[in-house]
mmCIF file of C-alpha atoms in Angstrom:
data_model
loop_
_atom_site.group_PDB
_atom_site.id
_atom_site.type_symbol
_atom_site.label_atom_id
_atom_site.label_comp_id
_atom_site.label_asym_id
_atom_site.label_seq_id
_atom_site.Cartn_x
_atom_site.Cartn_y
_atom_site.Cartn_z
ATOM 1 C CA HIS A 252 21.702 14.441 11.589
ATOM 2 C CA VAL A 253 21.656 11.376 13.824
ATOM 3 C CA GLN A 254 23.780 11.636 16.918
ATOM 4 C CA LEU A 255 23.819 9.820 20.226
ATOM 5 C CA VAL A 256 26.807 10.350 22.495
ATOM 6 C CA GLU A 257 27.099 8.429 25.742
ATOM 7 C CA SER A 258 29.197 9.434 28.725
ATOM 8 C CA GLY A 259 29.543 8.664 32.415
ATOM 9 C CA GLY A 260 30.919 5.151 32.305
ATOM 10 C CA GLY A 261 33.826 4.048 34.461
ATOM 11 C CA SER A 262 35.060 1.569 37.003
ATOM 12 C CA VAL A 263 33.384 1.175 40.380
ATOM 13 C CA ARG A 264 33.296 -1.247 43.245
ATOM 14 C CA ALA A 265 30.304 -3.491 43.749
ATOM 15 C CA GLY A 266 27.581 -1.582 45.550
ATOM 16 C CA GLY A 267 28.619 1.700 43.980
ATOM 17 C CA SER A 268 26.749 4.012 41.637
ATOM 18 C CA LEU A 269 27.204 5.580 38.248
ATOM 19 C CA ARG A 270 25.066 7.862 36.133
ATOM 20 C CA LEU A 271 25.206 7.500 32.389
ATOM 21 C CA SER A 272 24.213 10.323 30.085
ATOM 22 C CA CYS A 273 23.288 10.303 26.425
ATOM 23 C CA ALA A 274 23.301 13.565 24.525
ATOM 24 C CA ALA A 275 21.075 13.324 21.466
ATOM 25 C CA SER A 276 20.707 15.567 18.473
ATOM 26 C CA LEU A 277 17.299 17.166 18.177
ATOM 27 C CA HIS A 278 16.578 15.078 15.103
ATOM 28 C CA THR A 279 17.336 11.872 16.986
ATOM 29 C CA TYR A 280 15.537 12.833 20.183
ATOM 30 C CA SER A 281 12.311 14.259 18.826
ATOM 31 C CA GLY A 282 9.488 11.812 18.383
ATOM 32 C CA ASN A 283 11.524 8.817 19.458
ATOM 33 C CA CYS A 284 11.464 6.572 22.431
ATOM 34 C CA MET A 285 14.818 6.259 24.140
ATOM 35 C CA GLY A 286 16.522 3.421 25.910
ATOM 36 C CA TRP A 287 19.700 1.724 27.045
ATOM 37 C CA PHE A 288 21.194 -1.559 25.888
ATOM 38 C CA ARG A 289 24.218 -3.299 27.262
ATOM 39 C CA GLN A 290 26.504 -5.974 25.961
ATOM 40 C CA ALA A 291 29.178 -7.867 27.814
ATOM 41 C CA PRO A 292 31.917 -9.862 26.076
ATOM 42 C CA GLY A 293 30.607 -13.239 24.985
ATOM 43 C CA LYS A 294 27.040 -12.376 25.922
ATOM 44 C CA GLU A 295 24.006 -11.343 23.944
ATOM 45 C CA ARG A 296 22.893 -7.738 23.843
ATOM 46 C CA GLU A 297 20.386 -6.995 26.584
ATOM 47 C CA GLY A 298 17.771 -4.282 26.701
ATOM 48 C CA VAL A 299 18.209 -2.600 30.076
ATOM 49 C CA ALA A 300 15.647 0.194 30.246
ATOM 50 C CA ARG A 301 13.506 2.333 27.980
ATOM 51 C CA ILE A 302 11.307 5.365 28.357
ATOM 52 C CA TRP A 303 8.320 6.102 26.163
ATOM 53 C CA ARG A 304 8.312 9.390 24.317
ATOM 54 C CA ASP A 305 4.876 10.774 25.181
ATOM 55 C CA TYR A 306 4.031 9.860 28.741
ATOM 56 C CA GLY A 307 7.417 8.836 30.018
ATOM 57 C CA ASN A 308 6.350 5.287 30.769
ATOM 58 C CA THR A 309 9.364 3.217 31.704
ATOM 59 C CA HIS A 310 10.303 -0.421 31.397
ATOM 60 C CA TYR A 311 13.220 -2.247 32.961
ATOM 61 C CA ALA A 312 14.864 -5.588 32.532
ATOM 62 C CA ASP A 313 14.254 -7.814 35.539
ATOM 63 C CA SER A 314 17.978 -7.881 36.198
ATOM 64 C CA VAL A 315 18.068 -4.138 36.967
ATOM 65 C CA LYS A 316 14.642 -3.420 38.457
ATOM 66 C CA GLY A 317 14.871 -1.491 41.673
ATOM 67 C CA ARG A 318 18.502 -0.541 41.047
ATOM 68 C CA PHE A 319 18.488 1.426 37.786
ATOM 69 C CA THR A 320 16.401 4.462 36.891
ATOM 70 C CA ILE A 321 15.976 5.844 33.393
ATOM 71 C CA SER A 322 15.006 9.457 32.909
ATOM 72 C CA LYS A 323 15.166 12.187 30.301
ATOM 73 C CA ASP A 324 15.587 15.920 30.091
ATOM 74 C CA ASN A 325 13.508 17.106 27.154
ATOM 75 C CA ALA A 326 14.848 20.647 27.375
ATOM 76 C CA ASN A 327 18.369 19.387 26.706
ATOM 77 C CA ASN A 328 17.655 16.297 24.582
ATOM 78 C CA THR A 329 19.457 14.163 27.129
ATOM 79 C CA LEU A 330 18.778 10.665 28.404
ATOM 80 C CA TYR A 331 20.075 9.369 31.720
ATOM 81 C CA LEU A 332 20.556 6.040 33.422
ATOM 82 C CA GLN A 333 21.133 6.179 37.165
ATOM 83 C CA MET A 334 22.691 2.917 38.261
ATOM 84 C CA ASN A 335 22.802 2.080 41.950
ATOM 85 C CA SER A 336 23.846 -1.013 43.885
ATOM 86 C CA LEU A 337 26.009 -2.075 40.973
ATOM 87 C CA LYS A 338 27.033 -5.698 40.689
ATOM 88 C CA PRO A 339 29.919 -7.327 38.807
ATOM 89 C CA GLU A 340 27.377 -8.794 36.398
ATOM 90 C CA ASP A 341 26.455 -5.253 35.346
ATOM 91 C CA THR A 342 29.859 -4.970 33.701
ATOM 92 C CA ALA A 343 29.275 -4.260 30.015
ATOM 93 C CA THR A 344 29.370 -1.644 27.313
ATOM 94 C CA TYR A 345 26.239 0.442 27.613
ATOM 95 C CA TYR A 346 24.624 1.893 24.520
ATOM 96 C CA CYS A 347 22.033 4.603 24.182
ATOM 97 C CA ALA A 348 19.299 3.885 21.640
ATOM 98 C CA ALA A 349 16.509 5.833 19.971
ATOM 99 C CA ALA A 350 13.654 4.491 17.893
ATOM 100 C CA ARG A 351 10.007 5.009 17.094
ATOM 101 C CA PRO A 352 7.561 3.366 19.502
ATOM 102 C CA GLY A 353 7.368 0.183 17.478
ATOM 103 C CA ARG A 354 7.704 -3.440 18.477
ATOM 104 C CA LEU A 355 9.371 -6.411 16.885
ATOM 105 C CA GLY A 356 8.443 -9.757 18.305
ATOM 106 C CA GLY A 357 6.665 -7.879 21.058
ATOM 107 C CA SER A 358 9.808 -6.012 22.081
ATOM 108 C CA TRP A 359 10.754 -2.369 21.603
ATOM 109 C CA PHE A 360 14.377 -3.319 22.220
ATOM 110 C CA LYS A 361 14.353 -5.695 19.242
ATOM 111 C CA TYR A 362 12.643 -3.045 17.142
ATOM 112 C CA ALA A 363 15.204 -0.434 18.169
ATOM 113 C CA ALA A 364 18.097 -2.804 17.379
ATOM 114 C CA ALA A 365 16.696 -3.429 13.902
ATOM 115 C CA PHE A 366 15.381 -0.004 12.922
ATOM 116 C CA GLY A 367 16.621 2.579 15.408
ATOM 117 C CA TYR A 368 19.801 4.470 16.220
ATOM 118 C CA ARG A 369 22.580 3.637 18.621
ATOM 119 C CA GLY A 370 25.525 5.459 20.110
ATOM 120 C CA GLN A 371 29.131 4.310 20.328
ATOM 121 C CA GLY A 372 28.791 3.056 23.867
ATOM 122 C CA THR A 373 30.395 3.697 27.240
ATOM 123 C CA GLN A 374 32.150 1.052 29.312
ATOM 124 C CA VAL A 375 30.978 0.186 32.803
ATOM 125 C CA THR A 376 33.179 -2.072 34.907
ATOM 126 C CA VAL A 377 32.112 -3.279 38.345
ATOM 127 C CA SER A 378 34.577 -5.183 40.467
#
């Protein structure tokens, strides 16, 4: 049973922080790499951060480096995204994603979009 449920979104002032959570079913969490996408109205989907399944290697989009931190709790099948120093341009719907450690066009994010799983999203608004 595939399940990814995001939570933790909301509205904050610029400079504020939010922590997103993604509760995954065991089937979805096990053996997969996990990550976060975001999509703002009128903009293309952007891969924000991902964490590799085995060694926990992380990768961040340049736009969030130094401000966002991705982490996971294997005991509870939960993925997190700590977002600090938020900017108005971070406003978007954030989606949790899970996929095998593949690549499409050199990108795990593209691979995950094509072949992985995605949650329903949680809205983040920064003003």
